[in-house]
Amino acid sequence: MKKIVVFASGSGTNAENIIKYFAKSKLATVQAVFANSSIAKVLDKAKNHGVATNIFTKEQLIEGEVLRKINTIQPDLIVLAGFLLKFPENIITSYPDKIINIHPALLPKYGGKGMYGMNIHRAIVENNEKETGITIHYVNENYDEGNILFQKKIILSGHETPEEVAYKIHELEQKYFPEVIERLLTHNL
């Protein structure tokens, strides 16, 4: 059974979706959820599904304590699902090509520091973009610059609000993120 570790910072809807998707899987299971906030709703969602949780500070992430905890699990894949901190090089070099992230836009557009959540959706609407989508990519030392694994586009009418764009993107994330993880773990990607 392959092991997945999920990192999240907020509500955890993508994390919970991944946990549920793999709950009955013979391929993989989510072993732990790591969060950088003790009030992140993802922690309750993970606990409700019987998944171990780890809360850490930015310093613990940078200084290697989080890496030590990850090493005790030996995951086959580390999944960033709404994780807002820059991922440290010590984990990236320890798990090459085993860390992925989902981004709620079509990279390389709307990537980088500060480009997350509603910030992205507002920018897309303000710039009258004709399409948007999701990008699943490997994590490297720079925000949103790792090699792209998967993208899915949606066409915009030009009349959507940022909230409507967010809803459409969330639907894409819920459908495709677990499927891409499964394909990656079975080397079908």
PDB file of C-alpha atoms in Angstrom:
ATOM      1  CA  MET A   1       0.000   0.000   0.000  1.00  0.00           C
ATOM      2  CA  LYS A   2       1.432   3.341  -1.069  1.00  0.00           C
ATOM      3  CA  LYS A   3       1.505   6.171   1.441  1.00  0.00           C
ATOM      4  CA  ILE A   4       0.339   9.740   0.873  1.00  0.00           C
ATOM      5  CA  VAL A   5       1.029  12.710   3.141  1.00  0.00           C
ATOM      6  CA  VAL A   6      -1.079  15.845   2.660  1.00  0.00           C
ATOM      7  CA  PHE A   7      -0.105  19.416   3.600  1.00  0.00           C
ATOM      8  CA  ALA A   8      -2.856  22.012   3.966  1.00  0.00           C
ATOM      9  CA  SER A   9      -3.319  25.428   5.571  1.00  0.00           C
ATOM     10  CA  GLY A  10      -7.060  26.047   5.575  1.00  0.00           C
ATOM     11  CA  SER A  11     -10.460  24.468   5.253  1.00  0.00           C
ATOM     12  CA  GLY A  12      -9.192  21.228   3.742  1.00  0.00           C
ATOM     13  CA  THR A  13     -11.866  20.467   1.165  1.00  0.00           C
ATOM     14  CA  ASN A  14      -9.286  19.106  -1.278  1.00  0.00           C
ATOM     15  CA  ALA A  15      -7.498  17.208   1.493  1.00  0.00           C
ATOM     16  CA  GLU A  16     -10.767  15.620   2.650  1.00  0.00           C
ATOM     17  CA  ASN A  17     -11.656  14.721  -0.926  1.00  0.00           C
ATOM     18  CA  ILE A  18      -8.299  12.949  -1.326  1.00  0.00           C
ATOM     19  CA  ILE A  19      -8.740  11.139   2.001  1.00  0.00           C
ATOM     20  CA  LYS A  20     -12.206   9.916   0.960  1.00  0.00           C
ATOM     21  CA  TYR A  21     -11.049   8.942  -2.534  1.00  0.00           C
ATOM     22  CA  PHE A  22      -8.299   6.690  -1.185  1.00  0.00           C
ATOM     23  CA  ALA A  23     -10.199   5.393   1.877  1.00  0.00           C
ATOM     24  CA  LYS A  24     -11.371   2.300  -0.034  1.00  0.00           C
ATOM     25  CA  SER A  25      -8.381   2.089  -2.358  1.00  0.00           C
ATOM     26  CA  LYS A  26      -6.122  -0.928  -2.598  1.00  0.00           C
ATOM     27  CA  LEU A  27      -3.424   1.325  -4.100  1.00  0.00           C
ATOM     28  CA  ALA A  28      -2.792   4.026  -1.499  1.00  0.00           C
ATOM     29  CA  THR A  29      -3.923   5.646   1.705  1.00  0.00           C
ATOM     30  CA  VAL A  30      -3.502   9.065   3.288  1.00  0.00           C
ATOM     31  CA  GLN A  31      -1.229   8.446   6.271  1.00  0.00           C
ATOM     32  CA  ALA A  32      -1.144  11.949   7.736  1.00  0.00           C
ATOM     33  CA  VAL A  33      -2.235  15.538   7.281  1.00  0.00           C
ATOM     34  CA  PHE A  34       0.244  18.286   8.177  1.00  0.00           C
ATOM     35  CA  ALA A  35      -1.027  21.796   8.891  1.00  0.00           C
ATOM     36  CA  ASN A  36       0.731  25.017   9.815  1.00  0.00           C
ATOM     37  CA  SER A  37      -2.174  26.335  11.891  1.00  0.00           C
ATOM     38  CA  SER A  38      -3.821  24.791  14.940  1.00  0.00           C
ATOM     39  CA  ILE A  39      -7.165  26.291  13.880  1.00  0.00           C
ATOM     40  CA  ALA A  40      -7.099  24.988  10.295  1.00  0.00           C
ATOM     41  CA  LYS A  41     -10.383  23.204   9.615  1.00  0.00           C
ATOM     42  CA  VAL A  42      -8.484  20.519   7.717  1.00  0.00           C
ATOM     43  CA  LEU A  43      -7.374  19.081  11.076  1.00  0.00           C
ATOM     44  CA  ASP A  44     -10.949  18.280  12.130  1.00  0.00           C
ATOM     45  CA  LYS A  45     -11.715  16.816   8.715  1.00  0.00           C
ATOM     46  CA  ALA A  46      -8.660  14.546   8.889  1.00  0.00           C
ATOM     47  CA  LYS A  47      -9.486  13.422  12.441  1.00  0.00           C
ATOM     48  CA  ASN A  48     -13.090  12.674  11.406  1.00  0.00           C
ATOM     49  CA  HIS A  49     -11.682  10.216   8.865  1.00  0.00           C
ATOM     50  CA  GLY A  50      -9.199   8.670  11.304  1.00  0.00           C
ATOM     51  CA  VAL A  51      -6.145  10.242   9.669  1.00  0.00           C
ATOM     52  CA  ALA A  52      -3.235  11.321  11.864  1.00  0.00           C
ATOM     53  CA  THR A  53      -2.541  15.048  12.065  1.00  0.00           C
ATOM     54  CA  ASN A  54       0.592  17.081  12.673  1.00  0.00           C
ATOM     55  CA  ILE A  55       0.628  20.785  13.504  1.00  0.00           C
ATOM     56  CA  PHE A  56       3.865  22.686  13.007  1.00  0.00           C
ATOM     57  CA  THR A  57       5.306  26.179  12.927  1.00  0.00           C
ATOM     58  CA  LYS A  58       7.097  27.850  10.042  1.00  0.00           C
ATOM     59  CA  GLU A  59      10.351  27.490  12.004  1.00  0.00           C
ATOM     60  CA  GLN A  60       9.813  23.737  12.452  1.00  0.00           C
ATOM     61  CA  LEU A  61       9.208  23.456   8.708  1.00  0.00           C
ATOM     62  CA  ILE A  62      12.396  25.323   7.826  1.00  0.00           C
ATOM     63  CA  GLU A  63      14.637  23.824  10.518  1.00  0.00           C
ATOM     64  CA  GLY A  64      13.979  20.187   9.644  1.00  0.00           C
ATOM     65  CA  GLU A  65      11.605  18.975  12.350  1.00  0.00           C
ATOM     66  CA  VAL A  66       8.831  18.474   9.783  1.00  0.00           C
ATOM     67  CA  LEU A  67      11.230  16.559   7.525  1.00  0.00           C
ATOM     68  CA  ARG A  68      12.063  14.227  10.424  1.00  0.00           C
ATOM     69  CA  LYS A  69       8.341  13.536  10.944  1.00  0.00           C
ATOM     70  CA  ILE A  70       7.844  12.901   7.224  1.00  0.00           C
ATOM     71  CA  ASN A  71      10.809  10.515   7.225  1.00  0.00           C
ATOM     72  CA  THR A  72       9.131   8.368   9.895  1.00  0.00           C
ATOM     73  CA  ILE A  73       6.240   7.847   7.455  1.00  0.00           C
ATOM     74  CA  GLN A  74       8.340   7.387   4.274  1.00  0.00           C
ATOM     75  CA  PRO A  75       5.567   8.575   1.928  1.00  0.00           C
ATOM     76  CA  ASP A  76       5.408   7.660  -1.732  1.00  0.00           C
ATOM     77  CA  LEU A  77       3.860  11.055  -2.446  1.00  0.00           C
ATOM     78  CA  ILE A  78       3.563  14.385  -0.635  1.00  0.00           C
ATOM     79  CA  VAL A  79       0.530  16.387  -1.753  1.00  0.00           C
ATOM     80  CA  LEU A  80       0.142  20.112  -1.162  1.00  0.00           C
ATOM     81  CA  ALA A  81      -3.588  20.831  -1.084  1.00  0.00           C
ATOM     82  CA  GLY A  82      -4.098  24.475  -0.248  1.00  0.00           C
ATOM     83  CA  PHE A  83      -0.771  24.802   1.545  1.00  0.00           C
ATOM     84  CA  LEU A  84       0.339  28.432   1.572  1.00  0.00           C
ATOM     85  CA  LEU A  85       3.901  28.382   2.901  1.00  0.00           C
ATOM     86  CA  LYS A  86       6.884  28.032   0.606  1.00  0.00           C
ATOM     87  CA  PHE A  87       7.999  24.415   0.750  1.00  0.00           C
ATOM     88  CA  PRO A  88      11.554  24.093   2.103  1.00  0.00           C
ATOM     89  CA  GLU A  89      14.450  22.831   0.063  1.00  0.00           C
ATOM     90  CA  ASN A  90      15.380  20.190   2.669  1.00  0.00           C
ATOM     91  CA  ILE A  91      12.118  18.326   2.005  1.00  0.00           C
ATOM     92  CA  ILE A  92      12.243  18.920  -1.764  1.00  0.00           C
ATOM     93  CA  THR A  93      15.745  17.427  -2.043  1.00  0.00           C
ATOM     94  CA  SER A  94      14.811  14.498   0.225  1.00  0.00           C
ATOM     95  CA  TYR A  95      11.743  13.636  -1.875  1.00  0.00           C
ATOM     96  CA  PRO A  96      12.606  14.492  -5.499  1.00  0.00           C
ATOM     97  CA  ASP A  97       9.662  14.153  -7.896  1.00  0.00           C
ATOM     98  CA  LYS A  98       7.470  13.030  -4.999  1.00  0.00           C
ATOM     99  CA  ILE A  99       5.907  16.376  -4.056  1.00  0.00           C
ATOM    100  CA  ILE A 100       2.997  17.830  -6.015  1.00  0.00           C
ATOM    101  CA  ASN A 101       0.808  20.892  -5.685  1.00  0.00           C
ATOM    102  CA  ILE A 102      -2.487  22.019  -7.152  1.00  0.00           C
ATOM    103  CA  HIS A 103      -2.832  25.597  -8.354  1.00  0.00           C
ATOM    104  CA  PRO A 104      -6.213  27.185  -9.179  1.00  0.00           C
ATOM    105  CA  ALA A 105      -5.087  28.733 -12.469  1.00  0.00           C
ATOM    106  CA  LEU A 106      -3.382  27.752 -15.703  1.00  0.00           C
ATOM    107  CA  LEU A 107       0.287  28.189 -14.901  1.00  0.00           C
ATOM    108  CA  PRO A 108       2.529  29.936 -15.732  1.00  0.00           C
ATOM    109  CA  LYS A 109      -0.159  32.644 -15.593  1.00  0.00           C
ATOM    110  CA  TYR A 110      -1.246  33.791 -12.142  1.00  0.00           C
ATOM    111  CA  GLY A 111       1.475  31.958 -10.249  1.00  0.00           C
ATOM    112  CA  GLY A 112       3.967  33.062  -7.628  1.00  0.00           C
ATOM    113  CA  LYS A 113       3.953  34.584  -4.176  1.00  0.00           C
ATOM    114  CA  GLY A 114       0.563  35.952  -3.137  1.00  0.00           C
ATOM    115  CA  MET A 115      -1.250  34.177  -5.964  1.00  0.00           C
ATOM    116  CA  TYR A 116      -3.679  31.894  -4.180  1.00  0.00           C
ATOM    117  CA  GLY A 117      -7.409  31.534  -3.654  1.00  0.00           C
ATOM    118  CA  MET A 118      -9.581  34.544  -4.330  1.00  0.00           C
ATOM    119  CA  ASN A 119      -6.555  36.681  -5.244  1.00  0.00           C
ATOM    120  CA  ILE A 120      -6.232  34.585  -8.398  1.00  0.00           C
ATOM    121  CA  HIS A 121      -9.945  34.520  -9.233  1.00  0.00           C
ATOM    122  CA  ARG A 122     -10.259  38.300  -8.821  1.00  0.00           C
ATOM    123  CA  ALA A 123      -7.235  38.853 -11.078  1.00  0.00           C
ATOM    124  CA  ILE A 124      -8.678  36.535 -13.736  1.00  0.00           C
ATOM    125  CA  VAL A 125     -12.007  38.393 -13.752  1.00  0.00           C
ATOM    126  CA  GLU A 126     -10.330  41.829 -13.684  1.00  0.00           C
ATOM    127  CA  ASN A 127      -8.133  40.861 -16.646  1.00  0.00           C
ATOM    128  CA  ASN A 128     -11.124  39.564 -18.634  1.00  0.00           C
ATOM    129  CA  GLU A 129      -9.508  36.175 -19.172  1.00  0.00           C
ATOM    130  CA  LYS A 130     -11.372  33.936 -21.617  1.00  0.00           C
ATOM    131  CA  GLU A 131     -10.298  30.750 -19.858  1.00  0.00           C
ATOM    132  CA  THR A 132      -8.892  29.500 -16.596  1.00  0.00           C
ATOM    133  CA  GLY A 133      -8.441  26.145 -14.956  1.00  0.00           C
ATOM    134  CA  ILE A 134      -6.259  24.094 -12.663  1.00  0.00           C
ATOM    135  CA  THR A 135      -2.636  23.047 -12.802  1.00  0.00           C
ATOM    136  CA  ILE A 136      -1.127  20.121 -10.937  1.00  0.00           C
ATOM    137  CA  HIS A 137       2.650  20.353 -10.854  1.00  0.00           C
ATOM    138  CA  TYR A 138       5.748  19.091  -9.126  1.00  0.00           C
ATOM    139  CA  VAL A 139       7.063  21.319  -6.362  1.00  0.00           C
ATOM    140  CA  ASN A 140      10.504  22.866  -6.661  1.00  0.00           C
ATOM    141  CA  GLU A 141      12.283  25.640  -4.769  1.00  0.00           C
ATOM    142  CA  ASN A 142      10.223  28.396  -6.468  1.00  0.00           C
ATOM    143  CA  TYR A 143       6.499  29.092  -6.070  1.00  0.00           C
ATOM    144  CA  ASP A 144       4.489  27.459  -8.860  1.00  0.00           C
ATOM    145  CA  GLU A 145       7.451  26.797 -11.163  1.00  0.00           C
ATOM    146  CA  GLY A 146       7.778  22.998 -10.967  1.00  0.00           C
ATOM    147  CA  ASN A 147       7.181  20.810 -14.004  1.00  0.00           C
ATOM    148  CA  ILE A 148       3.514  20.631 -14.957  1.00  0.00           C
ATOM    149  CA  LEU A 149       1.849  17.212 -14.697  1.00  0.00           C
ATOM    150  CA  PHE A 150      -1.724  18.090 -15.629  1.00  0.00           C
ATOM    151  CA  GLN A 151      -3.902  21.013 -16.632  1.00  0.00           C
ATOM    152  CA  LYS A 152      -7.643  21.248 -17.178  1.00  0.00           C
ATOM    153  CA  LYS A 153      -9.218  24.339 -18.737  1.00  0.00           C
ATOM    154  CA  ILE A 154     -12.640  25.869 -18.538  1.00  0.00           C
ATOM    155  CA  ILE A 155     -13.976  28.587 -20.823  1.00  0.00           C
ATOM    156  CA  LEU A 156     -15.264  31.758 -19.195  1.00  0.00           C
ATOM    157  CA  SER A 157     -18.206  33.761 -20.532  1.00  0.00           C
ATOM    158  CA  GLY A 158     -16.797  37.047 -19.288  1.00  0.00           C
ATOM    159  CA  HIS A 159     -19.751  37.599 -16.967  1.00  0.00           C
ATOM    160  CA  GLU A 160     -18.606  35.486 -14.002  1.00  0.00           C
ATOM    161  CA  THR A 161     -17.877  36.947 -10.606  1.00  0.00           C
ATOM    162  CA  PRO A 162     -14.684  35.892  -8.809  1.00  0.00           C
ATOM    163  CA  GLU A 163     -16.893  33.715  -6.574  1.00  0.00           C
ATOM    164  CA  GLU A 164     -18.401  31.956  -9.590  1.00  0.00           C
ATOM    165  CA  VAL A 165     -14.925  31.348 -11.003  1.00  0.00           C
ATOM    166  CA  ALA A 166     -13.851  29.948  -7.617  1.00  0.00           C
ATOM    167  CA  TYR A 167     -16.819  27.552  -7.621  1.00  0.00           C
ATOM    168  CA  LYS A 168     -15.999  26.271 -11.118  1.00  0.00           C
ATOM    169  CA  ILE A 169     -12.326  25.806 -10.199  1.00  0.00           C
ATOM    170  CA  HIS A 170     -13.266  23.964  -7.010  1.00  0.00           C
ATOM    171  CA  GLU A 171     -15.354  21.525  -9.059  1.00  0.00           C
ATOM    172  CA  LEU A 172     -12.328  20.823 -11.290  1.00  0.00           C
ATOM    173  CA  GLU A 173     -10.086  20.324  -8.245  1.00  0.00           C
ATOM    174  CA  GLN A 174     -12.510  17.888  -6.646  1.00  0.00           C
ATOM    175  CA  LYS A 175     -12.833  15.803  -9.810  1.00  0.00           C
ATOM    176  CA  TYR A 176      -9.282  15.733 -11.110  1.00  0.00           C
ATOM    177  CA  PHE A 177      -6.870  16.039  -8.165  1.00  0.00           C
ATOM    178  CA  PRO A 178      -7.468  12.539  -6.712  1.00  0.00           C
ATOM    179  CA  GLU A 179      -7.498  11.004 -10.201  1.00  0.00           C
ATOM    180  CA  VAL A 180      -4.150  12.595 -11.084  1.00  0.00           C
ATOM    181  CA  ILE A 181      -2.667  11.406  -7.767  1.00  0.00           C
ATOM    182  CA  GLU A 182      -3.844   7.869  -8.531  1.00  0.00           C
ATOM    183  CA  ARG A 183      -2.415   7.984 -12.060  1.00  0.00           C
ATOM    184  CA  LEU A 184       0.877   9.329 -10.732  1.00  0.00           C
ATOM    185  CA  LEU A 185       1.131   6.555  -8.135  1.00  0.00           C
ATOM    186  CA  THR A 186       0.449   3.906 -10.783  1.00  0.00           C
ATOM    187  CA  HIS A 187       2.907   5.566 -13.201  1.00  0.00           C
ATOM    188  CA  ASN A 188       0.126   6.212 -15.717  1.00  0.00           C
ATOM    189  CA  LEU A 189       0.889   9.900 -16.020  1.00  0.00           C
TER     190      LEU A 189
END
